């Protein structure tokens, strides 16, 4: 593979070892770094065109790529970093990059990068896949590992999102159970598996549902089509309490902030009110308080009972 094609396939990055293989001397590399044509991203890994940063900053993906190049072809991207590459949402964004080195390659080394966190996970060949040339734990293995590491709301949010996006299937849940066997935290994580629901379309929906369940007011159903008296579908409810004709909606900040969505929401809200439904809306901030969402739901239930 020639230089330009290699760099293009690696998000504009190249490793020192790859430079040697291409006949680029260490002196040339040092010269380009001094001239600021190249930039050191991490030890032994370079961005070959610093002007790329103006159009494409150092995204998490590019930093993960740099970590993989620094540690070599046997490195496997794991945990939150694997979730980033797989598109699994619901986790706190952090600067750390998690990489596992298998077997004989898992020897202590100075990484020269404080955000690069090395692990030594026992991985089978079926636990590892490839994304654009990077070795990454599979979606199932990534979620299983995360459920043993992160807090409950993050763990279930990540699992819900993976299910909703068909990154893993309901049939694979027993496999996750097996992947966690004998590992620290497995007792709690296995309970969390039972609380997953792939119908949740966002981490916000998952968190709102869990707050309701924890507060003693779990919804009866999710993603329910609501019809008017003529049988015309007027809405799809994120959450529904049937007895109270109460709908719960998870509101992302951007979803309803523009004029057209606001207009559609008003039309929809009026149609639901005419059909006898009440709507309560939850934001991400609401989910940070354990009592706020259950309190909102109970107040709405009382109003619908009058």
Short mmCIF file of C-alpha atoms in Angstrom, two decimals:
data_model
loop_
_atom_site.label_atom_id
_atom_site.label_comp_id
_atom_site.label_asym_id
_atom_site.label_seq_id
_atom_site.Cartn_x
_atom_site.Cartn_y
_atom_site.Cartn_z
CA UNK A 1 0.00 0.00 0.00
CA UNK A 2 1.43 3.40 -0.91
CA UNK A 3 1.80 6.30 1.49
CA UNK A 4 -1.22 8.36 0.41
CA UNK A 5 -3.63 5.43 0.39
CA UNK A 6 -2.40 4.21 3.77
CA UNK A 7 -2.84 7.62 5.36
CA UNK A 8 -6.28 8.03 3.82
CA UNK A 9 -7.48 4.71 5.24
CA UNK A 10 -6.11 5.61 8.69
CA UNK A 11 -7.88 8.94 9.24
CA UNK A 12 -4.79 10.92 8.22
CA UNK A 13 -2.48 9.08 10.64
CA UNK A 14 0.66 7.01 10.25
CA UNK A 15 2.81 5.08 12.72
CA UNK A 16 6.59 5.27 12.97
CA UNK A 17 6.90 1.60 12.04
CA UNK A 18 4.83 2.15 8.93
CA UNK A 19 7.11 5.02 7.95
CA UNK A 20 10.11 2.70 8.19
CA UNK A 21 8.33 0.09 6.07
CA UNK A 22 7.71 2.74 3.40
CA UNK A 23 11.34 3.88 3.42
CA UNK A 24 10.68 7.18 5.21
CA UNK A 25 13.63 7.86 7.50
CA UNK A 26 13.34 8.94 11.12
CA UNK A 27 15.23 12.11 10.24
CA UNK A 28 12.61 13.03 7.64
CA UNK A 29 9.83 12.44 10.15
CA UNK A 30 11.58 14.64 12.73
CA UNK A 31 12.07 17.35 10.11
CA UNK A 32 8.38 17.37 9.16
CA UNK A 33 7.41 17.53 12.83
CA UNK A 34 9.80 20.47 13.41
CA UNK A 35 8.40 22.20 10.34
CA UNK A 36 4.90 21.58 11.72
CA UNK A 37 3.84 19.76 8.59
CA UNK A 38 3.26 16.70 10.74
CA UNK A 39 1.99 16.60 14.29
CA UNK A 40 2.69 14.04 17.01
CA UNK A 41 -0.65 12.65 18.22
CA UNK A 42 0.76 10.06 20.59
CA UNK A 43 4.11 8.34 20.91
CA UNK A 44 5.12 7.01 17.50
CA UNK A 45 1.95 8.18 15.70
CA UNK A 46 1.70 11.25 13.50
CA UNK A 47 -0.96 13.30 11.77
CA UNK A 48 0.60 13.87 8.37
CA UNK A 49 -1.34 16.99 7.39
CA UNK A 50 -1.97 19.42 10.23
CA UNK A 51 -4.32 21.42 7.98
CA UNK A 52 -6.74 18.49 8.27
CA UNK A 53 -7.42 19.64 11.83
CA UNK A 54 -9.13 22.74 10.48
CA UNK A 55 -11.73 20.61 8.68
CA UNK A 56 -11.64 17.52 10.90
CA UNK A 57 -10.54 18.05 14.50
CA UNK A 58 -9.14 15.31 16.68
CA UNK A 59 -12.36 13.36 16.98
CA UNK A 60 -12.70 10.42 19.38
CA UNK A 61 -12.45 8.09 16.41
CA UNK A 62 -9.14 9.59 15.29
CA UNK A 63 -7.70 9.43 18.81
CA UNK A 64 -8.79 5.80 19.09
CA UNK A 65 -7.12 5.08 15.77
CA UNK A 66 -3.92 6.71 17.06
CA UNK A 67 -3.98 4.49 20.15
CA UNK A 68 -4.39 1.37 18.05
CA UNK A 69 -1.51 2.38 15.79
CA UNK A 70 0.69 3.15 18.79
CA UNK A 71 0.17 -0.30 20.28
CA UNK A 72 0.33 -2.26 17.05
CA UNK A 73 -1.89 -4.68 15.11
CA UNK A 74 -2.50 -6.96 18.09
CA UNK A 75 -4.24 -4.21 20.08
CA UNK A 76 -8.01 -4.51 20.48
CA UNK A 77 -10.22 -1.49 21.18
CA UNK A 78 -12.49 -2.27 24.16
CA UNK A 79 -15.10 -0.87 26.57
CA UNK A 80 -16.25 2.74 26.02
CA UNK A 81 -13.83 3.18 23.12
CA UNK A 82 -15.29 0.15 21.36
CA UNK A 83 -18.79 1.53 22.00
CA UNK A 84 -17.73 4.79 20.31
CA UNK A 85 -16.65 2.95 17.16
CA UNK A 86 -19.73 0.71 17.18
CA UNK A 87 -22.10 3.66 17.62
CA UNK A 88 -23.46 2.49 20.98
CA UNK A 89 -24.83 5.46 22.92
CA UNK A 90 -25.84 6.03 26.52
CA UNK A 91 -22.39 6.25 28.12
CA UNK A 92 -20.63 9.20 29.67
CA UNK A 93 -18.14 10.72 27.30
CA UNK A 94 -14.61 10.60 28.65
CA UNK A 95 -11.14 11.24 27.32
CA UNK A 96 -9.74 7.83 28.17
CA UNK A 97 -9.06 5.35 25.38
CA UNK A 98 -9.37 1.70 26.34
CA UNK A 99 -7.22 -0.86 24.56
CA UNK A 100 -6.56 -4.52 25.36
CA UNK A 101 -3.40 -6.43 24.46
CA UNK A 102 -3.75 -10.16 24.28
CA UNK A 103 -1.51 -12.94 25.54
CA UNK A 104 2.22 -12.43 24.89
CA UNK A 105 1.63 -8.87 23.68
CA UNK A 106 0.26 -7.79 27.06
CA UNK A 107 3.63 -6.79 28.45
CA UNK A 108 4.18 -3.65 30.52
CA UNK A 109 5.26 -0.65 28.49
CA UNK A 110 5.49 3.09 28.78
CA UNK A 111 2.67 4.38 26.66
CA UNK A 112 3.60 8.04 26.75
CA UNK A 113 -0.07 9.02 26.81
CA UNK A 114 -2.03 9.58 30.00
CA UNK A 115 -5.40 9.00 28.35
CA UNK A 116 -4.42 5.60 26.95
CA UNK A 117 -5.63 2.90 29.35
CA UNK A 118 -4.23 -0.61 28.77
CA UNK A 119 -6.20 -3.74 29.66
CA UNK A 120 -5.57 -7.44 29.46
CA UNK A 121 -8.93 -9.01 28.66
CA UNK A 122 -9.30 -12.67 27.82
CA UNK A 123 -10.82 -12.52 24.35
CA UNK A 124 -11.87 -15.30 22.02
CA UNK A 125 -11.64 -14.90 18.28
CA UNK A 126 -15.44 -14.57 18.15
CA UNK A 127 -15.25 -11.65 20.59
CA UNK A 128 -13.28 -9.52 18.13
CA UNK A 129 -14.33 -7.88 14.86
CA UNK A 130 -12.78 -5.32 12.55
CA UNK A 131 -13.99 -1.80 11.83
CA UNK A 132 -12.08 0.08 9.13
CA UNK A 133 -8.90 -1.82 9.89
CA UNK A 134 -9.18 -1.50 13.68
CA UNK A 135 -9.66 -4.56 15.86
CA UNK A 136 -12.64 -3.97 18.15
CA UNK A 137 -14.64 -6.12 20.55
CA UNK A 138 -17.96 -7.21 19.08
CA UNK A 139 -21.13 -5.40 20.09
CA UNK A 140 -22.15 -8.28 22.38
CA UNK A 141 -18.76 -8.49 24.07
CA UNK A 142 -18.53 -4.70 24.37
CA UNK A 143 -21.91 -4.46 26.10
CA UNK A 144 -21.11 -7.41 28.37
CA UNK A 145 -17.84 -5.79 29.46
CA UNK A 146 -19.49 -2.42 30.00
CA UNK A 147 -22.28 -3.89 32.13
CA UNK A 148 -19.61 -5.10 34.54
CA UNK A 149 -17.92 -1.70 34.63
CA UNK A 150 -20.39 1.19 34.44
CA UNK A 151 -23.37 2.17 36.57
CA UNK A 152 -26.82 0.72 36.06
CA UNK A 153 -28.42 3.53 34.05
CA UNK A 154 -25.47 3.71 31.66
CA UNK A 155 -25.32 -0.07 31.33
CA UNK A 156 -29.00 -0.50 30.50
CA UNK A 157 -28.97 2.55 28.22
CA UNK A 158 -26.09 1.07 26.23
CA UNK A 159 -27.80 -2.32 26.03
CA UNK A 160 -31.13 -0.78 24.98
CA UNK A 161 -29.41 1.24 22.28
CA UNK A 162 -27.52 -1.79 20.95
CA UNK A 163 -30.79 -3.74 20.81
CA UNK A 164 -32.69 -0.89 19.19
CA UNK A 165 -30.03 -0.44 16.51
CA UNK A 166 -29.89 -4.22 15.90
CA UNK A 167 -26.22 -4.32 16.90
CA UNK A 168 -27.22 -7.26 19.06
CA UNK A 169 -30.45 -9.26 19.10
CA UNK A 170 -32.74 -10.50 21.85
CA UNK A 171 -31.49 -14.00 21.05
CA UNK A 172 -27.97 -12.92 22.02
CA UNK A 173 -28.89 -11.91 25.57
CA UNK A 174 -28.10 -15.40 26.92
CA UNK A 175 -24.68 -15.05 25.27
CA UNK A 176 -24.09 -11.83 27.20
CA UNK A 177 -25.06 -13.75 30.32
CA UNK A 178 -22.40 -16.35 29.54
CA UNK A 179 -19.77 -13.71 28.74
CA UNK A 180 -20.19 -12.24 32.22
CA UNK A 181 -20.03 -15.57 34.06
CA UNK A 182 -17.56 -15.69 36.92
CA UNK A 183 -16.58 -12.04 36.63
CA UNK A 184 -16.78 -9.32 39.23
CA UNK A 185 -20.12 -7.49 39.19
CA UNK A 186 -21.96 -10.26 37.38
CA UNK A 187 -24.73 -10.59 39.99
CA UNK A 188 -25.98 -7.03 39.47
CA UNK A 189 -25.33 -7.02 35.73
CA UNK A 190 -27.47 -10.11 35.16
CA UNK A 191 -30.39 -8.41 36.88
CA UNK A 192 -29.92 -5.43 34.59
CA UNK A 193 -30.22 -7.68 31.54
CA UNK A 194 -33.80 -8.39 32.57
CA UNK A 195 -34.57 -4.66 32.66
CA UNK A 196 -33.48 -3.99 29.07
CA UNK A 197 -35.98 -3.04 26.39
CA UNK A 198 -34.85 -2.47 22.83
CA UNK A 199 -37.96 -0.45 22.03
CA UNK A 200 -36.34 2.56 23.71
CA UNK A 201 -35.19 4.80 20.88
CA UNK A 202 -32.69 6.86 22.85
CA UNK A 203 -30.74 6.76 26.11
CA UNK A 204 -33.06 9.50 27.37
CA UNK A 205 -36.06 7.21 26.90
CA UNK A 206 -34.26 4.44 28.77
CA UNK A 207 -33.37 6.69 31.69
CA UNK A 208 -36.90 8.09 31.93
CA UNK A 209 -38.36 4.56 31.90
CA UNK A 210 -35.98 3.42 34.63
CA UNK A 211 -36.82 6.44 36.79
CA UNK A 212 -40.51 5.56 36.45
CA UNK A 213 -39.90 1.92 37.33
CA UNK A 214 -37.67 2.79 40.28
CA UNK A 215 -40.27 5.29 41.49
CA UNK A 216 -43.11 2.77 41.46
CA UNK A 217 -44.90 4.06 38.35
CA UNK A 218 -43.62 1.87 35.50
CA UNK A 219 -45.30 2.48 32.14
CA UNK A 220 -47.63 -0.21 30.82
CA UNK A 221 -46.16 -0.14 27.33
CA UNK A 222 -43.62 1.57 25.07
CA UNK A 223 -43.80 2.96 21.53
CA UNK A 224 -47.59 2.67 21.36
CA UNK A 225 -49.58 3.92 18.38
CA UNK A 226 -52.37 6.22 19.60
CA UNK A 227 -55.57 6.45 17.55
CA UNK A 228 -58.42 8.92 17.59
CA UNK A 229 -62.10 7.92 17.66
CA UNK A 230 -62.01 7.28 13.88
CA UNK A 231 -59.09 4.88 14.20
CA UNK A 232 -56.61 7.34 12.68
CA UNK A 233 -53.12 7.18 14.18
CA UNK A 234 -52.38 10.57 15.69
CA UNK A 235 -49.21 9.83 17.64
CA UNK A 236 -46.77 7.26 18.84
CA UNK A 237 -46.20 7.36 22.58
CA UNK A 238 -42.75 6.75 24.04
CA UNK A 239 -44.48 5.51 27.21
CA UNK A 240 -48.12 4.85 28.02
CA UNK A 241 -50.12 4.37 31.21
CA UNK A 242 -53.35 2.95 29.78
CA UNK A 243 -55.66 3.29 32.78
CA UNK A 244 -54.87 6.99 33.08
CA UNK A 245 -54.70 7.68 29.34
CA UNK A 246 -51.35 9.22 30.13
CA UNK A 247 -48.47 9.51 27.68
CA UNK A 248 -44.85 10.07 28.64
CA UNK A 249 -42.49 11.68 26.12
CA UNK A 250 -38.71 11.90 26.28
CA UNK A 251 -37.78 15.32 24.91
CA UNK A 252 -34.33 15.85 23.49
CA UNK A 253 -33.31 19.51 23.54
CA UNK A 254 -33.01 19.78 19.76
CA UNK A 255 -36.05 17.72 18.81
CA UNK A 256 -38.64 20.43 19.39
CA UNK A 257 -36.59 23.62 19.23
CA UNK A 258 -37.23 24.64 15.60
CA UNK A 259 -40.43 26.38 14.39
CA UNK A 260 -41.74 23.53 12.22
CA UNK A 261 -41.40 20.80 14.89
CA UNK A 262 -43.00 23.18 17.41
CA UNK A 263 -45.98 23.62 15.07
CA UNK A 264 -46.31 19.86 14.53
CA UNK A 265 -46.13 19.30 18.28
CA UNK A 266 -49.01 21.71 18.86
CA UNK A 267 -51.18 19.97 16.27
CA UNK A 268 -50.31 16.59 17.78
CA UNK A 269 -50.91 17.83 21.34
CA UNK A 270 -54.35 19.17 20.41
CA UNK A 271 -55.28 15.88 18.71
CA UNK A 272 -54.22 13.90 21.79
CA UNK A 273 -56.16 16.21 24.10
CA UNK A 274 -59.26 15.79 21.92
CA UNK A 275 -58.84 12.02 22.20
CA UNK A 276 -58.70 12.26 26.00
CA UNK A 277 -54.96 11.80 26.49
CA UNK A 278 -52.68 13.82 28.70
CA UNK A 279 -48.97 14.20 27.93
CA UNK A 280 -46.02 14.67 30.29
CA UNK A 281 -42.57 15.44 28.93
CA UNK A 282 -39.20 14.53 30.38
CA UNK A 283 -35.79 16.06 29.68
CA UNK A 284 -32.32 14.76 30.43
CA UNK A 285 -32.14 17.12 33.41
CA UNK A 286 -35.31 15.54 34.81
CA UNK A 287 -33.62 12.13 34.85
CA UNK A 288 -30.82 13.39 37.10
CA UNK A 289 -33.23 13.67 40.05
CA UNK A 290 -34.50 10.23 41.17
CA UNK A 291 -37.82 11.66 42.39
CA UNK A 292 -38.69 14.25 39.76
CA UNK A 293 -40.11 12.04 37.00
CA UNK A 294 -42.15 9.77 39.34
CA UNK A 295 -43.53 12.92 40.97
CA UNK A 296 -44.53 14.37 37.59
CA UNK A 297 -46.20 11.10 36.58
CA UNK A 298 -48.15 10.76 39.84
CA UNK A 299 -49.40 14.34 39.61
CA UNK A 300 -50.58 13.72 36.05
CA UNK A 301 -52.29 10.49 37.11
CA UNK A 302 -54.20 12.35 39.79
CA UNK A 303 -55.25 14.94 37.23
CA UNK A 304 -56.48 12.27 34.81
CA UNK A 305 -58.42 10.53 37.58
CA UNK A 306 -60.47 13.63 38.35
#
